[in-house]
Structures are given as structure tokens and as C-alpha cells.
Coordinates of C-alpha atoms and ligand atoms in Angstrom, one line a residue:
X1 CA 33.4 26.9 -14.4
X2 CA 32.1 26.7 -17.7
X3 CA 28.4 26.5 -17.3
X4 CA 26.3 27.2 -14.3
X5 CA 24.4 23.7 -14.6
X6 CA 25.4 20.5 -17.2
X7 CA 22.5 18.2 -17.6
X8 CA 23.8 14.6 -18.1
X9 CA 20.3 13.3 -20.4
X10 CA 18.2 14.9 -22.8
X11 CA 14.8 12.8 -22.1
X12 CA 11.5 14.3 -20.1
X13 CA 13.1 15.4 -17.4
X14 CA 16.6 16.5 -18.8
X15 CA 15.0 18.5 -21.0
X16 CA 12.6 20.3 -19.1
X17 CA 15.1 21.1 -16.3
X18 CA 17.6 22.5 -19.4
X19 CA 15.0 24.2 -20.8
X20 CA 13.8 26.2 -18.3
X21 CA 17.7 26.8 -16.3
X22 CA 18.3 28.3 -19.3
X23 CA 15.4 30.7 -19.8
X24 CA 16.1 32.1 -16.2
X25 CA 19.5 33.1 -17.3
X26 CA 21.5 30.0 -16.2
X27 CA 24.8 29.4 -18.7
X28 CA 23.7 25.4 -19.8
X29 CA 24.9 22.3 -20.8
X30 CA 23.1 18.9 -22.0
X31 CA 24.2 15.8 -22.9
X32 CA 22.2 13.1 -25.0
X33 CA 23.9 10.4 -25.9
X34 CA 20.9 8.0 -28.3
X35 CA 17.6 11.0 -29.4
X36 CA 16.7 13.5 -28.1
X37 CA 13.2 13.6 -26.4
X38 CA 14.3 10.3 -24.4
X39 CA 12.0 7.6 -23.6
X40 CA 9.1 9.2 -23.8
X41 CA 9.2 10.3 -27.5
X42 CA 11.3 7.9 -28.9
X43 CA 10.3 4.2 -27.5
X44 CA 8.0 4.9 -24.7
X45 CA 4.2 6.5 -24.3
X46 CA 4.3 8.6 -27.8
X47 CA 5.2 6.0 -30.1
X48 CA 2.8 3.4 -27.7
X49 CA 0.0 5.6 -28.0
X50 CA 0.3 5.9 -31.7
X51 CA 0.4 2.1 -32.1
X52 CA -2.5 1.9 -29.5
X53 CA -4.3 4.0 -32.4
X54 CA -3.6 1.8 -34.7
X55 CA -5.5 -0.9 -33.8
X56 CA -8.6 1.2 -32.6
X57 CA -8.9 2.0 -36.0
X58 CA -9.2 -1.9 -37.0
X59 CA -12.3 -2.3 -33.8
X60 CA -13.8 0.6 -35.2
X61 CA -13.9 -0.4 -38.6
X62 CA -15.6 -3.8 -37.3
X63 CA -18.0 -1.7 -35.3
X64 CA -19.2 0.3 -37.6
X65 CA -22.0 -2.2 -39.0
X66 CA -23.9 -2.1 -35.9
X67 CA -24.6 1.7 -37.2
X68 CA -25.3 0.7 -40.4
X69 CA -22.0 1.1 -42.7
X70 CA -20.9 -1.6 -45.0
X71 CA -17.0 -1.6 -44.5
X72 CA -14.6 -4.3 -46.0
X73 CA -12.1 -4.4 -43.7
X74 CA -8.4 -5.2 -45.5
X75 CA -5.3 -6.2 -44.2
X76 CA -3.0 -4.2 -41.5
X77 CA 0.0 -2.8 -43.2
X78 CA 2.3 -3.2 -39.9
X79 CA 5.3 -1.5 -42.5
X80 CA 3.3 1.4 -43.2
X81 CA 2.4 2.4 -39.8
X82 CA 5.8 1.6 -38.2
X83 CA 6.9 4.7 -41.0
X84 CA 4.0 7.0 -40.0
X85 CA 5.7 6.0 -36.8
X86 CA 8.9 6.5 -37.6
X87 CA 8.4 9.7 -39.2
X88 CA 6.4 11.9 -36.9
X89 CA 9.1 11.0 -33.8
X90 CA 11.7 12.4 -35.9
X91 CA 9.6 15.5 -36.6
X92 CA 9.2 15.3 -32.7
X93 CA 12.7 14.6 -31.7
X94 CA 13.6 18.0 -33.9
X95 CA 11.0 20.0 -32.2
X96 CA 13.0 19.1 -28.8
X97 CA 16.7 19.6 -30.0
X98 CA 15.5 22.6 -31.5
X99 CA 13.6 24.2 -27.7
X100 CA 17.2 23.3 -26.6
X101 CA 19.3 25.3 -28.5
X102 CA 16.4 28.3 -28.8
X103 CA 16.8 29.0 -25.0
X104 CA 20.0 28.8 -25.5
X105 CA 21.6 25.9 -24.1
X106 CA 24.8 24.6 -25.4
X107 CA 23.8 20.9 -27.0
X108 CA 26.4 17.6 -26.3
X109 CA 25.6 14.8 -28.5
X110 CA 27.2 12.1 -27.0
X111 CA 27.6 9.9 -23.8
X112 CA 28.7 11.9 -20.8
X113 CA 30.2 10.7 -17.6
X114 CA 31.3 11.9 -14.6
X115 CA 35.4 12.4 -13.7
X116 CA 34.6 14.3 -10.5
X117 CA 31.6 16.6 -9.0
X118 CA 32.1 19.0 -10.9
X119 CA 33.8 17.7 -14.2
X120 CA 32.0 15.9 -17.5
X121 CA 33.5 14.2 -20.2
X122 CA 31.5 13.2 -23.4
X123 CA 34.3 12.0 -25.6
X124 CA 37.4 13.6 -25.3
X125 CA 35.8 16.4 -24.2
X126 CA 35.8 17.9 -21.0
X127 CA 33.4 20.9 -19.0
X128 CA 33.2 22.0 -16.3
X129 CA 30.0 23.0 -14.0
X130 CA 29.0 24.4 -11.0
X131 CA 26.0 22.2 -10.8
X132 CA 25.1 18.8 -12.2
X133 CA 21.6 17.0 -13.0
X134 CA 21.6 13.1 -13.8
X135 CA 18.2 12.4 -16.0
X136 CA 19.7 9.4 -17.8
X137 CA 16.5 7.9 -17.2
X138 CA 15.9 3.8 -17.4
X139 CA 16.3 0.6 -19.5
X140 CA 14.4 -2.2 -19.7
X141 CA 15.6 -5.6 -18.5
X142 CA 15.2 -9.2 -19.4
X143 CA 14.9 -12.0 -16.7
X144 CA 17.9 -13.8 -15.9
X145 CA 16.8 -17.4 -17.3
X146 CA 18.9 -19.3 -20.3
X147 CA 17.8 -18.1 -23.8
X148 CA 16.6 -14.5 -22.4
X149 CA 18.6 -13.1 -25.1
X150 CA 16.3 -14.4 -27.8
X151 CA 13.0 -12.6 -26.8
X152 CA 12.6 -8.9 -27.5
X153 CA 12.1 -5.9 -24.9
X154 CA 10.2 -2.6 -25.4
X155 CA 12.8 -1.0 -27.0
X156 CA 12.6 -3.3 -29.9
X157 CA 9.3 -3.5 -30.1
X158 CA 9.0 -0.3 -31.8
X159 CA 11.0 -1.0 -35.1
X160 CA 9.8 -4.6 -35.4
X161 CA 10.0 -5.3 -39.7
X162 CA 6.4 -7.4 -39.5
X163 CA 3.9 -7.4 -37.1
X164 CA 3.9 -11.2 -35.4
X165 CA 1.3 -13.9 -36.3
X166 CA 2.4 -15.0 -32.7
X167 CA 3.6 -12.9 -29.3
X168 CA 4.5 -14.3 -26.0
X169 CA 4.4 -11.3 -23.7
X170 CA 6.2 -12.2 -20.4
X171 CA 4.9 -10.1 -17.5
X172 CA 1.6 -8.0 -16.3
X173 CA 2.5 -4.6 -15.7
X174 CA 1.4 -1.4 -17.8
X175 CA 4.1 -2.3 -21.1
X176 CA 2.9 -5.7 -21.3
X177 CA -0.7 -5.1 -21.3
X178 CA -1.0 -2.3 -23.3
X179 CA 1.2 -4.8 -25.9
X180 CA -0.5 -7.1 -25.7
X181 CA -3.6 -5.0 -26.5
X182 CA -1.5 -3.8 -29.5
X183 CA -0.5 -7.0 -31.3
X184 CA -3.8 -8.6 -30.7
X185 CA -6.1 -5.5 -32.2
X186 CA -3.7 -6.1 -35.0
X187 CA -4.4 -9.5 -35.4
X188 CA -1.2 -11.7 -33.7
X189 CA -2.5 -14.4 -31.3
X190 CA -1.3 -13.1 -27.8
X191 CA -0.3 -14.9 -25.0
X192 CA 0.1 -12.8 -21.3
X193 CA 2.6 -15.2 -19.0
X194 CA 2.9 -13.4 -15.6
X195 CA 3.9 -14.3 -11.7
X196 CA 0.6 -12.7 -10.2
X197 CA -2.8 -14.0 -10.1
X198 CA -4.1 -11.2 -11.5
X199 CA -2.3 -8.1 -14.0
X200 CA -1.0 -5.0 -13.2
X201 CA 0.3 -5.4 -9.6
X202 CA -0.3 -1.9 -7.3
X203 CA -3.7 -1.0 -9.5
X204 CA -6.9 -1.1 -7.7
X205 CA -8.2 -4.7 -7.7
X206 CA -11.3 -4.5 -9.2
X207 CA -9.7 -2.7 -11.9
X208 CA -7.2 -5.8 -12.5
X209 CA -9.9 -8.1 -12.2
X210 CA -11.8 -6.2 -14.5
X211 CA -8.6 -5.8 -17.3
X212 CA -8.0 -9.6 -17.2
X213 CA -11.8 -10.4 -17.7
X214 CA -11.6 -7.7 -20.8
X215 CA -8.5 -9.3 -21.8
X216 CA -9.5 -12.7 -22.2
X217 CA -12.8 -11.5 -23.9
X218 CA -10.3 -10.2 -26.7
X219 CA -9.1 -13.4 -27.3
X220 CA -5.5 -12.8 -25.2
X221 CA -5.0 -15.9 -23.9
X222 CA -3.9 -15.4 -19.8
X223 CA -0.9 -17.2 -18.1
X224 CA -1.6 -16.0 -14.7
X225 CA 0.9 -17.4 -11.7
X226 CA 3.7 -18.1 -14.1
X227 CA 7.4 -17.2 -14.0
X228 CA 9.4 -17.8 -17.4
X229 CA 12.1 -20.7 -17.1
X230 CA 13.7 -20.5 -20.5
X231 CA 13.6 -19.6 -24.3
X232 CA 15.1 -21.7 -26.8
X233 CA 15.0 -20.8 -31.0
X234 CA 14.2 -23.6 -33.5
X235 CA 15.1 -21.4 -36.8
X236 CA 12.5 -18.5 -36.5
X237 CA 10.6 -19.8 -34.3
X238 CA 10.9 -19.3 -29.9
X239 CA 10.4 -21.8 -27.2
X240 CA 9.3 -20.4 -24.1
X241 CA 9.3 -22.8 -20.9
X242 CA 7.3 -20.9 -18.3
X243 CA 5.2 -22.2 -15.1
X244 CA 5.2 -25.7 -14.0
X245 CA 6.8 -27.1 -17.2
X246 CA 4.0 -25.6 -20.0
X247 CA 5.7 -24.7 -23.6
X248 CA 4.3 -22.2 -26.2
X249 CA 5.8 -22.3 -29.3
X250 CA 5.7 -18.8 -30.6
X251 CA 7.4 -16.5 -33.3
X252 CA 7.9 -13.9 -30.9
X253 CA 9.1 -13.7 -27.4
X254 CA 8.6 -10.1 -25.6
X255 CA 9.9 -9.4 -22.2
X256 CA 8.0 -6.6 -20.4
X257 CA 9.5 -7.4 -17.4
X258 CA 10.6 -4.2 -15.7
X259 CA 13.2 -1.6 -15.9
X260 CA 16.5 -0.2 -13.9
X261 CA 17.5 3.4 -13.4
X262 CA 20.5 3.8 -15.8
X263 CA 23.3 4.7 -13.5
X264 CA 26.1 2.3 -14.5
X265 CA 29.2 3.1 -15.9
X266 CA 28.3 6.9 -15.1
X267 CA 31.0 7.4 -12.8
X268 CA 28.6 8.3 -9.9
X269 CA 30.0 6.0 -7.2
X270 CA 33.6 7.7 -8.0
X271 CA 32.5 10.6 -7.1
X272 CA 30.5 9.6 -3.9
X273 CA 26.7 9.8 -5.2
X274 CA 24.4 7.3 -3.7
X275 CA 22.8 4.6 -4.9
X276 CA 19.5 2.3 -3.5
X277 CA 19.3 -1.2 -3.7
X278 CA 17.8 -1.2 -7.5
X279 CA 20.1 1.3 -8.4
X280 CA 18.3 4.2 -8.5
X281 CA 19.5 7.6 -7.4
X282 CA 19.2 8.3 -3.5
X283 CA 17.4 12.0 -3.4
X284 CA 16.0 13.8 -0.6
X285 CA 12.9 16.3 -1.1
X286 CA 15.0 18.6 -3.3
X287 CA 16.2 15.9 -5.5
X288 CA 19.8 16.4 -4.1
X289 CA 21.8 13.8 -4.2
X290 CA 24.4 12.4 -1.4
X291 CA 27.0 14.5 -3.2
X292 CA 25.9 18.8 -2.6
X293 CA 25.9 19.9 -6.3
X294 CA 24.9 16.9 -7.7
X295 CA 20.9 16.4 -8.7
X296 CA 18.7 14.0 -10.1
X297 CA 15.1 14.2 -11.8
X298 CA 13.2 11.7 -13.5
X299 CA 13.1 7.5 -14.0
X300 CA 16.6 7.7 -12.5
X301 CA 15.3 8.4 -9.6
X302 CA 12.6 5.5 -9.5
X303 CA 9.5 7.0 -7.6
X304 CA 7.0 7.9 -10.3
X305 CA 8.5 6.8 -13.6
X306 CA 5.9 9.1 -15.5
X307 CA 6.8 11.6 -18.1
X308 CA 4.9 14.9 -16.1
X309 CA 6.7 13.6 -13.0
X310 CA 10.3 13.9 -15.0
X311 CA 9.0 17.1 -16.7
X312 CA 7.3 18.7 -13.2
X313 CA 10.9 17.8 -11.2
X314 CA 12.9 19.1 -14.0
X315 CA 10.4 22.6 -14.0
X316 CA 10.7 22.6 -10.1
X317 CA 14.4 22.1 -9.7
X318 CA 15.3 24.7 -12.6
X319 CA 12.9 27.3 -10.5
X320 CA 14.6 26.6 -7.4
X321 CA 18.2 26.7 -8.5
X322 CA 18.3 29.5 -11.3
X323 CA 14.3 30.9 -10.9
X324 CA 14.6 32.3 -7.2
X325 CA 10.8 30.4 -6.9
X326 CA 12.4 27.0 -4.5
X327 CA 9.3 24.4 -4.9
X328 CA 9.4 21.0 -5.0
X329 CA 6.9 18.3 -6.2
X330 CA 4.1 16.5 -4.6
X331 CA 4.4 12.6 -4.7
X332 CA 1.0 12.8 -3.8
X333 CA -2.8 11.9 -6.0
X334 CA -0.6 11.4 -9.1
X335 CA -2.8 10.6 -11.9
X336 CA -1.6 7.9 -14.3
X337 CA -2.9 5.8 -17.0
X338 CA -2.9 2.4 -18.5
X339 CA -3.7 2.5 -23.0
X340 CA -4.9 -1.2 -22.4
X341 CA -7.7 -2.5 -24.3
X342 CA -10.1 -0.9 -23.0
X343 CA -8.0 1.8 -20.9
X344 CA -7.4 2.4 -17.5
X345 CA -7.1 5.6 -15.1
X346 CA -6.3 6.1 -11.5
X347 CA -5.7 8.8 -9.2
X348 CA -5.4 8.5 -5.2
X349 CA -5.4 5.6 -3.3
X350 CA -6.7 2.1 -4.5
X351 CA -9.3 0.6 -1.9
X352 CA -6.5 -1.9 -0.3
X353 CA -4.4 1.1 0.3
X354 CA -6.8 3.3 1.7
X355 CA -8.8 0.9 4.0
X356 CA -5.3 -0.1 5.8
X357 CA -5.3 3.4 7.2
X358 CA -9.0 3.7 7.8
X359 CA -12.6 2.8 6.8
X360 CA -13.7 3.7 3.3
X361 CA -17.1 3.7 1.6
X362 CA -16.9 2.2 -1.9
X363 CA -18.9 3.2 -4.8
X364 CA -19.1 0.8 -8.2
X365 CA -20.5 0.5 -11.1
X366 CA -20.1 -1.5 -14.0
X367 CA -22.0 -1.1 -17.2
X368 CA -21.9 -1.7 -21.1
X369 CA -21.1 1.5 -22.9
X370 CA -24.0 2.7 -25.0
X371 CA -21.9 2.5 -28.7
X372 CA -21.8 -1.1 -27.8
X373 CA -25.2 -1.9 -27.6
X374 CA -25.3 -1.2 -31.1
X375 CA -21.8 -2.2 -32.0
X376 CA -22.1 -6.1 -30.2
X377 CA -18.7 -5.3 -28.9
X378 CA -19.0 -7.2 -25.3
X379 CA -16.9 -4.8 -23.9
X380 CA -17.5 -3.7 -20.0
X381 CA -16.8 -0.1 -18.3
X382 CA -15.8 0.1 -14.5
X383 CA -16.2 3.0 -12.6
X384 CA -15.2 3.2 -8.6
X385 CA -15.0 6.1 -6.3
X386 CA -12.7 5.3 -3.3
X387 CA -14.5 7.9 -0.4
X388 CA -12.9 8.4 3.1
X389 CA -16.1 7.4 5.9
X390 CA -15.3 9.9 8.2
X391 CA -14.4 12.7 5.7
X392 CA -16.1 12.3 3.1
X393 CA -12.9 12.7 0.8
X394 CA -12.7 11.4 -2.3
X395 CA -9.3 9.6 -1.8
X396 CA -9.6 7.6 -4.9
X397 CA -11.0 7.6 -8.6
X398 CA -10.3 4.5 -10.5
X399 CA -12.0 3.7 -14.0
X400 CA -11.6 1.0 -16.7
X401 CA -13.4 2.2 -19.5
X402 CA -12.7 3.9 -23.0
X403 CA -12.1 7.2 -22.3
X404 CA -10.6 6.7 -19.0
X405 CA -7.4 8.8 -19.4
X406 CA -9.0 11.4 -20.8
X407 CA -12.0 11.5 -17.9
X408 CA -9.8 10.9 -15.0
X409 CA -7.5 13.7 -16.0
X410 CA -10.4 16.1 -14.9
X411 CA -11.7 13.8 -11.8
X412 CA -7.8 14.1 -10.6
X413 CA -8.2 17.9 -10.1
X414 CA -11.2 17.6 -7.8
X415 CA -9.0 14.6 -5.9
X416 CA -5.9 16.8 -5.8
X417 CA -8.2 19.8 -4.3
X418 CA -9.8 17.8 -1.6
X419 CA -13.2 17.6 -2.8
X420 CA -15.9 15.2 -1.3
X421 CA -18.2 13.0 -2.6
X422 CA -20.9 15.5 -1.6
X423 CA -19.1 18.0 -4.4
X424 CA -19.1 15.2 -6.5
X425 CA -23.1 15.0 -5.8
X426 CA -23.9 18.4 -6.8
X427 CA -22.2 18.3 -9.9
X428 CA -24.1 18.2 -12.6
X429 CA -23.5 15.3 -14.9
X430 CA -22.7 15.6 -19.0
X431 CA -25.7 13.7 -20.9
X432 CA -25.2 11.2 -22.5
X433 CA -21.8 9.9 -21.5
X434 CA -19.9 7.4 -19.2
X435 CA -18.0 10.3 -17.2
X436 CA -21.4 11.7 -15.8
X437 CA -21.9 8.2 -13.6
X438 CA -19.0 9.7 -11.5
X439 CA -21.4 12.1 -10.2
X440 CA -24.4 9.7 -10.2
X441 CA -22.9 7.0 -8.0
X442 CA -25.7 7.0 -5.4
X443 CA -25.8 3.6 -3.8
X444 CA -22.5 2.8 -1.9
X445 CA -21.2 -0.4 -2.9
X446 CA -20.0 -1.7 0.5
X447 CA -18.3 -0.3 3.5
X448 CA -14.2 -1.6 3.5
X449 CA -12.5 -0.8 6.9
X450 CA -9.4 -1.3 9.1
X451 CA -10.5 -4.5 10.4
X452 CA -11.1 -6.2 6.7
X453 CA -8.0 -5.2 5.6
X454 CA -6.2 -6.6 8.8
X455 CA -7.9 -10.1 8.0
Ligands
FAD1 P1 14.3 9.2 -20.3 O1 13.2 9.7 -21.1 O2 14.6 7.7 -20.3 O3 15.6 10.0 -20.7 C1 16.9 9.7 -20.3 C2 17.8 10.1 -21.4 O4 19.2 10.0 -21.0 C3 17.8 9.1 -22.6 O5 17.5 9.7 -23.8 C4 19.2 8.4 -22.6 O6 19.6 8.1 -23.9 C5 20.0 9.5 -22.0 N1 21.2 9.1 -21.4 C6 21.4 8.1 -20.5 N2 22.6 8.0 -20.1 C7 23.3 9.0 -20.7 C8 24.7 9.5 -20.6 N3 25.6 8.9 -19.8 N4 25.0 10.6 -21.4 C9 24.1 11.1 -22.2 N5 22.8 10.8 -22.3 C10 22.4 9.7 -21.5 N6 5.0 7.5 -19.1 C11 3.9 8.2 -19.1 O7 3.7 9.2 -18.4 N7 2.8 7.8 -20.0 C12 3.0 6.7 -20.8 O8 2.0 6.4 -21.5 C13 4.2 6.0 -20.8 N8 4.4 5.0 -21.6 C14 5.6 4.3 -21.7 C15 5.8 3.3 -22.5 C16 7.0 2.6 -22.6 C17 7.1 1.5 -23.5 C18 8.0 3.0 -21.7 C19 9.4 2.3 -21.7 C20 7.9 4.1 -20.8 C21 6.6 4.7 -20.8 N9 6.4 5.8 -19.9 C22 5.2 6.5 -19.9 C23 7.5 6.3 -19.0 C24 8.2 7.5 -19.5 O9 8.7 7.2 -20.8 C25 9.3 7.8 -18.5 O10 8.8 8.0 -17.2 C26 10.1 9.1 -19.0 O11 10.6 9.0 -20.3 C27 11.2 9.5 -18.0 O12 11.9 10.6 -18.4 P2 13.4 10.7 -18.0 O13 13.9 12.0 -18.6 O14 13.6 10.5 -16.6 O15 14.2 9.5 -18.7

């Protein structure tokens, strides 16, 4: 064989798994076939976060006379962030090609596909390897209705030339609401079309509720209970036919309407490896495929499509095949986070999840964050502690609330170690700030159990 493991992707997951093969000695391979760094880097939560930025700035700007500063606020200069943009994932994109080939890991750029379990081919190339990690990742995909080809998807929406006067963003999960928080801090008029009655299906529902109140109160204007029947173009400008018959005339069209593990055209059912219903590759609790040598980390799998859960199973799987330290990864109190306008943060079970299983105790509170009594800004936080009756166990932590990533982060270690809302009592709050009321929440909101969640 010529290398001990070939990684078929360089994104979160291929890279990590590379990476760290490599530094336990393992002779390796990768294969990117687009930029290094993946998703993540390149079109996904770096580049998103950075935009997210962008129109903080502009809020902050308009906040600031509330404390006194005089500040004329110009126009956005969507060209000259899109190159600050541009220019820091390329420094980015470096920094991982370059961790590559410092642990020593033999670099493919190209596309790489399977000719049998143990042979790759990236152009007219061929290796050969003992073992072999898919991380190709996932794409996003437009509905199937006529005209879908004339709105835009996330991957586009990074190296847009102008910024919109006008967005239509079809569908409610995390890309399309932290989009449309983008383009509407940036000034386009935004319009959120979406199936559910309320956004960001699977998220705790107070926490929805409480996203589409702040949305609407930033002028996004809310299509809930909508599905998207076609797009037609009348010279620059989009059609979209959604709902019941309704048209919105709009310059842009953005589809945010989910994405599929990219598997196709790999060569994977040739050589036996199984596939779900959506695609994604079958694994079992060492992310071994159907086929004995054949592994797969990251979006491709489609469990947690989060960069530390495509970093963490690469890390695990390169410790348990070349480190001699076999662990795998817990699916379990995975924190995650939503750069809406304000953000979101969850870790554990939402209320409707946990009070299936048994009664819960919930605590709330909702409150107007001190800079914004000054500032004017009507802008809401949401805090919510989801606590096991009988136990006592914090089983969820859900905020909506600037900050939220950042506080949740910490909360998530006390949920992960099993601590109850009695630990959470005795801990001695931070003055003045919104975290502390996660150890102030006295009064329990109301009592959700079994038999509510049956009705
Ligand atoms: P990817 O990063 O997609 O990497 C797969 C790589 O494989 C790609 O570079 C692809 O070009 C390459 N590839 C595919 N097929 C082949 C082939 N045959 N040969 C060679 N190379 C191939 N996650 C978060 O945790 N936080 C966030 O804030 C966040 N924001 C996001 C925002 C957006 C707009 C999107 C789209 C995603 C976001 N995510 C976020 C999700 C995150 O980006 C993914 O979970 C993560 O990138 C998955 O890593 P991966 O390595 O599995 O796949």
C-alpha cells in the first residue's frame, strides 16, 4: 500500500483526522478538490460570522447616541468588506494547507474517487491505502420548483458583487436567519418565506417564538407557513410565487433550504459502502462504514453537521486507528449556536424533548438588556433553564440574547458534567451582566410533564 490512511476531503473533519494520523506516525494522504479548510472556512461559519460583524458595526454606530456620541453614519461598502472577506480566508485557507504538509501528510489537489476499497484516483492518478476516510462533507440544495435555478444558495452568497436593495430568503433554519439578519443590518429589505409556523424547526420553542418576535421588530418582514412555488426573472429582477398564490418581486432570491451529504459520483456504491435514505454515510459508533476499511467523519455523515463535531470525530478516529487511545464521540449535550440578530445558544434538551420522557421544571426570564435602555434599541433577551423534576438536572440551557454563544459555551460544561440547578444556585453570579440571571433564576416558570406533552 502506499499510505497507511488516504483522506478523500480536506474540510473540518478531513483535516483534523489528517492532521493528527499523521502526527502519530501514520504515512498520509488528502485529497481536496475546491479550498482547503472546507466549508467551514471558505463559505460556511467563518466567513458568516465575519459578515454577521459587519452589520453589528452599523447597530452599534446607531446606538451609540444614547451614550452620548454624535456619529454620522455613511454608507455600507458591501465591496470592501466582501475583500476584507476575501482576504483573511485566503490567509486562513494557507494556514490549513500549510498544518497539512507540516505533519507531514502528502497533499492531493484534486477530486478523488473511489476504484475499489482500497484504491483512489484523483486524475489520472492512482494510490493505494490501507485505510480510507470520506469527509467530502455537504452541499446545499435548491427546491425542486420551475425557475429554482434563478435564486442564489449559501455558496453564492459569499462573493455576491453588491449587497441587495431586496432579498427573498426561502426557508427558517440557522443559514436563513442568520442571512437574513445579515442583509437587513446592512440595509436590503428582507423577506423570511418558510413552511413552519414558526423559524428554526428542532430549537426550543420559546426561543423560536422569541427569534421571530426579534425578527419582525428589525423590520424582516415573516412569511411563516409558506412553501415556494416558483421563480421567474423579468431582466434583473426575481419573481417568487410562494404560499397560496402571494408574489414578491425582489432583486434577489436566496434559497436556504437545506443541504445533502456529498456522496455522488464518489464511487462508494461500487465498492459496497452504505448509504441512508438522504444520502448520508451509514456509520456505526466507530464511524465505520458498511465496507471494513472504509470510514466517514463529518457533514457526510449527517448527525451533527457542526464544525467541532467534524473536527472531534476526525481527532477521535485518528487516536483510535494510528494513536493506540480508541474513543469515540458523544452525540450527547452538544452545544450549538445560531449568529441571528440577536443570537441564539442551546445545549441539552429543548423543553418538548425533555418533558416527552419525563416531567421538567421550567425556568424563564425575559428582560431588556441594560445597553438598551440607553441605546432605545427594543431589543429582548431570553434566558430558560430546562431542569429534570426528579433530579434536579439541568438537561437544558437555552438563551436568545447577545452574547449567547459566547455564555452558553461555559453553561454547556456544567450541562455536559451533570450539574443541578442547586449548583447552578450557589454559583455566584458576574455583576452586572445578562449571564449572571442563569444563576438567579429563582421562581420556576411552570411545571411541563409527560402528560402535557402527550396532549
Ligand atoms: P466540509 O467542511 O464541507 O469539507 C468537505 C470537503 O471535501 C470540501 O472542502 C469539499 O470540497 C471536499 N470534497 C468533496 N468531495 C471531494 C472529492 N471527491 N475529492 C476531494 N475533495 C472533495 N458550523 C458551525 O459549527 N458553526 C457555524 O457557525 C456554522 N455556520 C455555517 C454556515 C454556513 C453557511 C454553512 C453552509 C455551514 C455552517 N456550519 C457551521 C457547518 C460547518 O461548516 C460544517 O459542519 C463543517 O464544515 C463540516 O465539515 P466537513 O469536514 O464534514 O465538511
Amino acid at each position: 500500500m502506499d499510505f497507511d490512511l488516504f483522506v478523500i476531503g480536506g474540510g473540518s473533519a478531513g483535516v483534523r483526522c489528517a492532521r493528527i494520523s499523521a502526527g502519530h506516525g501514520a504515512r498520509v494522504a488528502v485529497a481536496e478538490e475546491r479550498f482547503w479548510g472546507g466549508t467551514c472556512v471558505n463559505i460556511g461559519c467563518v466567513p458568516k460570522k465575519l459578515l454577521v460583524q459587519a452589520g453589528e458595526y452599523g447597530a452599534w454606530a446607531d446606538d451609540a447616541a444614547g451614550f452620548g456620541w454624535t456619529i454620522q453614519k455613511g454608507p455600507h461598502d458591501w465591496a470592501k468588506l466582501i475583500a476584507a472577506k476575501d482576504r483573511e480566508i485566503t490567509r486562513l485557507e494557507g494556514i490549513y494547507r500549510k498544518l497539512l504538509s507540516g505533519a507531514g501528510a502528502t497533499i492531493f489537489d484534486g477530486r478523488a474517487v473511489l476504484e475499489d476499497a482500497h484504491t483512489v484516483r484523483i486524475g489520472d492518478k492512482r494510490v493505494t491505502a490501507e485505510k480510507i476516510v470520506i469527509a467530502t462533507g455537504g452541499h446545499p440544495v435548491r427546491p425542486d420548483i420551475p425557475g429554482a435555478e434563478l435564486g442564489i444558495i449559501s455558496d453564492d452568497a459569499f462573493y455576491l458583487k453588491t449587497l441587495p436593495r431586496s432579498v427573498a430568503i426561502v426557508g427558517s433554519g440557522f443559514i436563513a436567519v442568520e442571512f437574513a439578519g445579515i442583509f437587513r443590518a446592512l440595509g436590503a429589505e428582507v423577506h423570511l418565506i418558510y413552511r413552519q409556523p414558526q423559524p428554526l424547526r428542532g430549537f426550543d420553542h420559546d426561543l423560536r417564538k422569541g427569534l421571530a418576535d426579534a425578527l419582525q421588530q428589525q423590520g424582516i418582514v415573516l412569511h411563516p407557513n409558506c412553501s415556494p412555488e416558483s421563480v421567474t426573472a423579468d431582466g434583473a429582477s426575481r419573481l417568487l410565487t410562494f404560499g397560496a398564490g402571494q408574489t414578491l418581486a425582489t432583486e434577489l432570491v436566496f434559497f436556504a433550504t437545506g443541504r445533502r451529504p456529498s456522496t455522488r459520483g464518489l464511487g462508494l456504491e461500487d465498492v459496497g459502502v452504505a448509504l441512508n435514505a438522504k444520502d448520508a454515510i451509514r456509520v456505526d459508533d466507530d464511524l465505520r462504514s458498511s465496507v471494513p476499511n472504509i470510514y466517514a467523519i463529518g457533514d457526510v455523515t449527517d448527525r451533527i453537521n457542526l464544525t467541532p463535531m467534524a473536527t472531534a470525530e476526525g481527532h477521535a478516529l485518528a487516536d483510535t486507528l494510528f494513536g493506540g487511545r480508541p474513543r469515540s464521540v458523544s452525540l450527547q449535550n452538544v452545544p450549538s449556536a445560531v449568529f441571528s440578530t440577536p443570537p441564539i445558544a442551546t445545549v441539552g434538551l429543548t423543553e418538548e424533548q425533555a418533558c416527552t420522557m419525563r416531567p421538567v421544571d421550567i425556568y424563564m426570564t425575559t428582560f431588556t438588556p441594560m445597553r438598551h435602555n440607553l441605546s432605545g434599541r427594543a431589543r429582548r433577551t431570553l434566558m430558560k433553564l430546562v431542569v429534570d423534576s426528579e433530579t434536579q438536572k439541568v438537561v437544558g440551557a437555552h438563551m436568545l440574547g447577545e452574547d449567547a454563544p459566547e455564555i452558553i459555551q461555559g453553561i454547556a460544561i456544567a450541562v455536559v458534567m451533570g450539574a443541578t440547578k442547586a449548583d447552578f444556585d450557589r454559583t455566584i453570579g458576574i455583576h452586572p451582566t445578562a449571564a449572571e440571571e442563569f444563576v438567579t433564576l429563582r421562581t420556576r416558570t411552570r411545571v411541563t410533564g409527560v402528560a402535557e406533552a402527550a396532549e
